[in-house]
Amino acid sequence: MGNILLAPGEPAIKVQNAVQRFGKQTVLDHVSLEVEQGAILGLLGPSGCGKTTLVNLLVGITVPIGGKVEVLGEQAPYKNARYSLGFMPQDEALYEDITAAENLAFFGAMYGLDKEQIKIESARALELASLEDQGKKLVAKFSTGMKRRLSLAIALLHSPQLLVLDEPTVGLDPEQRIKLWNNFRTLAQDGTTFLITTHVMDEANNCDRIAMLRDGHIIATGTPQELIEQTHTTTLEEAFLAFGKTYDSVVQPTSEKEALDA
């Protein structure tokens, strides 16, 4: 479908004061962040902090009830940007009664690729996901880690400008994780932008920048080294805990005052 041309310096992702609620629960509370073209941003936070909700906003599954979300210069439903956006969800959306190659062919057709493009791009995507010898195997016979890698291959299939990956390395062994991160870095150097959710600190250290999310709030952003230096700690995990304590010290007294005033 061709690449979307962004102006130099224009971010691939722009989130401005995004709010999302489910019933009375506020899951994202005025979240703002930007991701530069060709950068890898790690969205770091514990389970239940709002990472997947933010991902769903970015890929257009849902829209915010407040604020604005743009990817590749466009707001959802991404009439043009969807062809340059690759998404790997936390839960696999695979057809298990057909082969890996047949899954790729199905999704390739959805992306608008012709048969020759599907053949070429499927081989490339399977290699990037370390599944080059597994194309003819039924997905039902795949291990959990292999299914994760096939989901990644599908996200990579159409050479997207922007990849949104939700916990992409869950279930993978250390060697596979290292190889995938090497591939992510190579793609980023070629101009692909990444937003990757994780709660694994050593993976977060591989990112260009980190956005720390807690209770639906961005509590810190910066390079891994900047965040460590700002908190006078020695590891990213210690930095996350330090930012969390600072956040709690501000939020809890405010909540207590609101309760007393109610």
Short mmCIF file of C-alpha atoms in Angstrom, two decimals:
data_model
loop_
_atom_site.label_atom_id
_atom_site.label_comp_id
_atom_site.label_asym_id
_atom_site.label_seq_id
_atom_site.Cartn_x
_atom_site.Cartn_y
_atom_site.Cartn_z
CA MET A 1 0.00 0.00 0.00
CA GLY A 2 3.06 2.27 0.29
CA ASN A 3 4.49 4.14 3.21
CA ILE A 4 2.97 7.20 4.83
CA LEU A 5 5.33 10.16 4.57
CA LEU A 6 5.64 12.02 7.86
CA ALA A 7 7.32 15.40 8.06
CA PRO A 8 10.85 15.34 9.51
CA GLY A 9 10.62 15.40 13.28
CA GLU A 10 6.92 14.52 13.33
CA PRO A 11 6.32 11.69 15.85
CA ALA A 12 5.03 8.32 14.68
CA ILE A 13 2.84 8.16 17.81
CA LYS A 14 1.28 11.15 19.52
CA VAL A 15 -0.98 10.73 22.56
CA GLN A 16 -2.38 13.88 24.16
CA ASN A 17 -4.26 13.74 27.47
CA ALA A 18 -5.92 10.42 26.62
CA VAL A 19 -8.61 9.26 29.05
CA GLN A 20 -10.26 5.85 29.04
CA ARG A 21 -12.86 4.54 31.46
CA PHE A 22 -14.74 1.27 31.81
CA GLY A 23 -17.85 1.92 33.85
CA LYS A 24 -16.78 4.05 36.82
CA GLN A 25 -13.15 2.89 36.66
CA THR A 26 -10.63 5.25 35.07
CA VAL A 27 -8.04 3.01 33.42
CA LEU A 28 -6.04 5.77 31.69
CA ASP A 29 -5.97 9.22 33.27
CA HIS A 30 -4.78 12.03 30.95
CA VAL A 31 -1.93 10.05 29.43
CA SER A 32 0.42 11.88 27.06
CA LEU A 33 3.43 10.49 25.21
CA GLU A 34 5.22 10.68 21.87
CA VAL A 35 7.38 8.20 19.98
CA GLU A 36 9.85 9.46 17.41
CA GLN A 37 10.18 7.85 13.99
CA GLY A 38 12.62 4.94 14.10
CA ALA A 39 12.68 4.77 17.90
CA ILE A 40 11.89 1.90 20.25
CA LEU A 41 9.74 2.99 23.18
CA GLY A 42 9.18 0.55 26.01
CA LEU A 43 5.91 0.90 27.91
CA LEU A 44 6.85 -0.42 31.33
CA GLY A 45 4.51 -1.25 34.17
CA PRO A 46 2.93 -3.99 36.29
CA SER A 47 -0.10 -6.01 35.25
CA GLY A 48 -3.30 -3.98 35.44
CA CYS A 49 -1.60 -0.59 35.07
CA GLY A 50 -3.28 0.20 31.73
CA LYS A 51 -0.65 -0.96 29.20
CA THR A 52 -3.01 -3.10 27.10
CA THR A 53 -5.74 -0.46 27.25
CA LEU A 54 -3.30 2.09 25.82
CA VAL A 55 -2.25 -0.39 23.14
CA ASN A 56 -5.89 -0.89 22.16
CA LEU A 57 -6.23 2.87 21.71
CA LEU A 58 -3.11 3.03 19.58
CA VAL A 59 -4.21 0.30 17.16
CA GLY A 60 -7.78 1.62 16.91
CA ILE A 61 -9.60 -1.19 18.71
CA THR A 62 -11.10 1.45 21.00
CA VAL A 63 -11.11 5.25 21.04
CA PRO A 64 -10.48 7.46 24.08
CA ILE A 65 -13.39 9.15 25.82
CA GLY A 66 -11.13 12.18 26.19
CA GLY A 67 -7.96 13.49 24.60
CA LYS A 68 -6.45 12.51 21.27
CA VAL A 69 -4.47 9.56 19.88
CA GLU A 70 -2.64 9.74 16.54
CA VAL A 71 -0.47 7.19 14.77
CA LEU A 72 1.44 8.10 11.61
CA GLY A 73 -0.36 11.43 11.56
CA GLU A 74 -3.89 9.99 11.62
CA GLN A 75 -6.59 9.37 14.21
CA ALA A 76 -8.60 6.13 14.42
CA PRO A 77 -10.11 4.38 12.46
CA TYR A 78 -6.86 4.83 10.49
CA LYS A 79 -8.13 4.72 6.93
CA ASN A 80 -4.57 4.99 5.58
CA ALA A 81 -2.31 4.33 8.56
CA ARG A 82 -3.71 0.84 9.21
CA TYR A 83 -1.78 -0.45 6.17
CA SER A 84 1.47 0.78 7.74
CA LEU A 85 0.69 -0.46 11.25
CA GLY A 86 1.65 -3.89 12.57
CA PHE A 87 0.08 -5.21 15.77
CA MET A 88 0.94 -8.18 17.94
CA PRO A 89 -1.70 -8.66 20.64
CA GLN A 90 -1.12 -10.30 24.00
CA ASP A 91 -3.53 -13.10 23.08
CA GLU A 92 -2.85 -14.91 19.82
CA ALA A 93 -5.42 -14.50 17.03
CA LEU A 94 -4.38 -17.54 15.00
CA TYR A 95 -6.22 -20.25 13.07
CA GLU A 96 -4.94 -23.48 14.58
CA ASP A 97 -6.48 -25.90 12.07
CA ILE A 98 -4.31 -24.60 9.21
CA THR A 99 -0.55 -24.21 8.73
CA ALA A 100 1.61 -21.25 9.64
CA ALA A 101 2.02 -20.41 5.94
CA GLU A 102 -1.75 -20.49 5.44
CA ASN A 103 -2.22 -18.14 8.40
CA LEU A 104 0.28 -15.75 6.83
CA ALA A 105 -1.48 -15.98 3.46
CA PHE A 106 -4.82 -15.12 5.07
CA PHE A 107 -3.50 -12.11 6.93
CA GLY A 108 -1.40 -11.04 3.96
CA ALA A 109 -4.54 -10.86 1.83
CA MET A 110 -6.16 -8.71 4.54
CA TYR A 111 -3.17 -6.36 4.33
CA GLY A 112 -3.73 -6.10 0.57
CA LEU A 113 -0.68 -8.12 -0.54
CA ASP A 114 -0.87 -10.11 -3.78
CA LYS A 115 0.13 -13.78 -4.00
CA GLU A 116 3.72 -13.09 -5.03
CA GLN A 117 4.16 -10.50 -2.27
CA ILE A 118 2.70 -12.93 0.27
CA LYS A 119 5.19 -15.59 -0.79
CA ILE A 120 8.18 -13.28 -0.52
CA GLU A 121 7.11 -11.48 2.66
CA SER A 122 6.03 -14.69 4.42
CA ALA A 123 9.53 -16.14 3.99
CA ARG A 124 11.07 -12.93 5.35
CA ALA A 125 8.69 -12.70 8.31
CA LEU A 126 9.13 -16.37 9.26
CA GLU A 127 12.90 -15.91 9.23
CA LEU A 128 12.70 -12.81 11.42
CA ALA A 129 10.55 -14.79 13.87
CA SER A 130 12.91 -17.83 13.75
CA LEU A 131 10.22 -20.02 12.18
CA GLU A 132 11.74 -20.43 8.71
CA ASP A 133 11.40 -24.23 8.80
CA GLN A 134 7.89 -24.30 10.30
CA GLY A 135 5.72 -22.86 7.52
CA LYS A 136 4.06 -26.15 6.60
CA LYS A 137 3.32 -27.20 10.18
CA LEU A 138 -0.20 -27.04 11.64
CA VAL A 139 -0.45 -24.25 14.19
CA ALA A 140 -2.28 -26.62 16.56
CA LYS A 141 1.04 -28.46 16.93
CA PHE A 142 2.96 -25.30 17.82
CA SER A 143 4.25 -24.66 21.32
CA THR A 144 3.18 -21.50 23.15
CA GLY A 145 6.47 -19.81 22.23
CA MET A 146 6.09 -20.76 18.56
CA LYS A 147 2.58 -19.29 18.50
CA ARG A 148 3.95 -16.05 19.94
CA ARG A 149 6.58 -15.95 17.21
CA LEU A 150 3.98 -16.65 14.51
CA SER A 151 1.90 -13.76 15.83
CA LEU A 152 5.00 -11.61 15.48
CA ALA A 153 5.58 -12.87 11.93
CA ILE A 154 2.03 -11.81 11.04
CA ALA A 155 2.65 -8.35 12.50
CA LEU A 156 5.87 -8.06 10.45
CA LEU A 157 4.38 -9.46 7.25
CA HIS A 158 3.61 -6.20 5.42
CA SER A 159 6.82 -4.39 6.50
CA PRO A 160 4.94 -1.84 8.64
CA GLN A 161 6.36 1.56 9.53
CA LEU A 162 5.03 1.21 13.07
CA LEU A 163 4.95 -1.93 15.20
CA VAL A 164 2.88 -2.11 18.39
CA LEU A 165 3.83 -5.25 20.29
CA ASP A 166 2.05 -6.25 23.51
CA GLU A 167 4.36 -8.45 25.63
CA PRO A 168 6.01 -9.97 22.52
CA THR A 169 8.51 -12.23 24.28
CA VAL A 170 6.23 -13.97 26.81
CA GLY A 171 6.89 -17.70 26.67
CA LEU A 172 10.19 -17.40 24.78
CA ASP A 173 13.50 -18.77 25.99
CA PRO A 174 16.45 -16.37 26.55
CA GLU A 175 18.14 -17.21 23.23
CA GLN A 176 14.95 -16.49 21.26
CA ARG A 177 14.40 -13.24 23.17
CA ILE A 178 17.92 -12.03 22.39
CA LYS A 179 17.53 -12.86 18.70
CA LEU A 180 14.19 -11.05 18.48
CA TRP A 181 15.57 -7.95 20.16
CA ASN A 182 18.50 -7.95 17.73
CA ASN A 183 15.97 -8.07 14.89
CA PHE A 184 13.94 -5.23 16.46
CA ARG A 185 17.08 -3.10 16.65
CA THR A 186 17.94 -3.78 12.99
CA LEU A 187 14.41 -2.85 11.89
CA ALA A 188 14.53 0.34 13.99
CA GLN A 189 17.82 1.32 12.38
CA ASP A 190 16.04 0.98 9.02
CA GLY A 191 13.30 3.37 10.18
CA THR A 192 10.64 1.16 11.79
CA THR A 193 9.09 2.65 14.93
CA PHE A 194 8.27 0.39 17.89
CA LEU A 195 6.07 0.60 20.94
CA ILE A 196 6.65 -2.49 23.07
CA THR A 197 4.88 -3.25 26.33
CA THR A 198 6.80 -5.23 28.91
CA HIS A 199 7.24 -5.78 32.61
CA VAL A 200 10.67 -7.38 32.13
CA MET A 201 13.34 -4.92 33.22
CA ASP A 202 16.26 -6.34 31.23
CA GLU A 203 14.19 -6.02 28.04
CA ALA A 204 13.27 -2.44 28.90
CA ASN A 205 16.99 -1.63 28.98
CA ASN A 206 17.07 -2.43 25.23
CA CYS A 207 14.67 0.42 24.44
CA ASP A 208 15.67 3.90 23.31
CA ARG A 209 13.20 5.44 25.73
CA ILE A 210 10.93 4.23 28.52
CA ALA A 211 7.48 5.39 29.58
CA MET A 212 6.63 4.11 33.06
CA LEU A 213 2.92 3.54 33.60
CA ARG A 214 1.26 3.08 36.98
CA ASP A 215 -2.44 3.14 37.87
CA GLY A 216 -3.26 4.65 34.48
CA HIS A 217 -0.71 7.49 34.83
CA ILE A 218 2.61 8.07 33.12
CA ILE A 219 4.90 8.56 36.10
CA ALA A 220 8.22 9.00 34.24
CA THR A 221 9.71 9.08 30.74
CA GLY A 222 13.29 9.10 29.49
CA THR A 223 16.12 6.88 28.38
CA PRO A 224 16.92 4.00 30.74
CA GLN A 225 20.09 5.80 31.85
CA GLU A 226 18.28 9.10 32.41
CA LEU A 227 15.68 7.43 34.62
CA ILE A 228 18.37 5.72 36.68
CA GLU A 229 20.30 8.98 37.09
CA GLN A 230 17.18 10.97 38.02
CA THR A 231 16.44 8.58 40.90
CA HIS A 232 20.08 8.11 41.98
CA THR A 233 19.65 4.35 41.65
CA THR A 234 21.71 1.68 39.89
CA THR A 235 19.11 -0.33 37.98
CA LEU A 236 15.93 0.35 36.01
CA GLU A 237 13.96 -1.77 38.48
CA GLU A 238 15.15 0.38 41.38
CA ALA A 239 14.30 3.49 39.36
CA PHE A 240 10.75 2.24 38.72
CA LEU A 241 10.26 1.59 42.43
CA ALA A 242 11.62 5.05 43.28
CA PHE A 243 9.29 6.80 40.82
CA GLY A 244 6.43 4.71 42.22
CA LYS A 245 7.14 5.88 45.77
CA THR A 246 7.21 9.49 44.62
CA TYR A 247 3.92 8.99 42.79
CA ASP A 248 2.31 7.38 45.86
CA SER A 249 3.48 10.21 48.12
CA VAL A 250 1.66 12.70 45.90
CA VAL A 251 -1.46 10.70 45.09
CA GLN A 252 -2.30 9.22 48.50
CA PRO A 253 -2.40 12.49 50.48
CA THR A 254 -4.55 14.02 47.74
CA SER A 255 -6.93 11.05 47.86
CA GLU A 256 -7.12 11.28 51.67
CA LYS A 257 -7.95 15.00 51.47
CA GLU A 258 -10.66 14.33 48.87
CA ALA A 259 -12.14 11.66 51.14
CA LEU A 260 -12.22 14.08 54.08
CA ASP A 261 -13.81 16.82 51.94
CA ALA A 262 -16.45 14.46 50.52
#
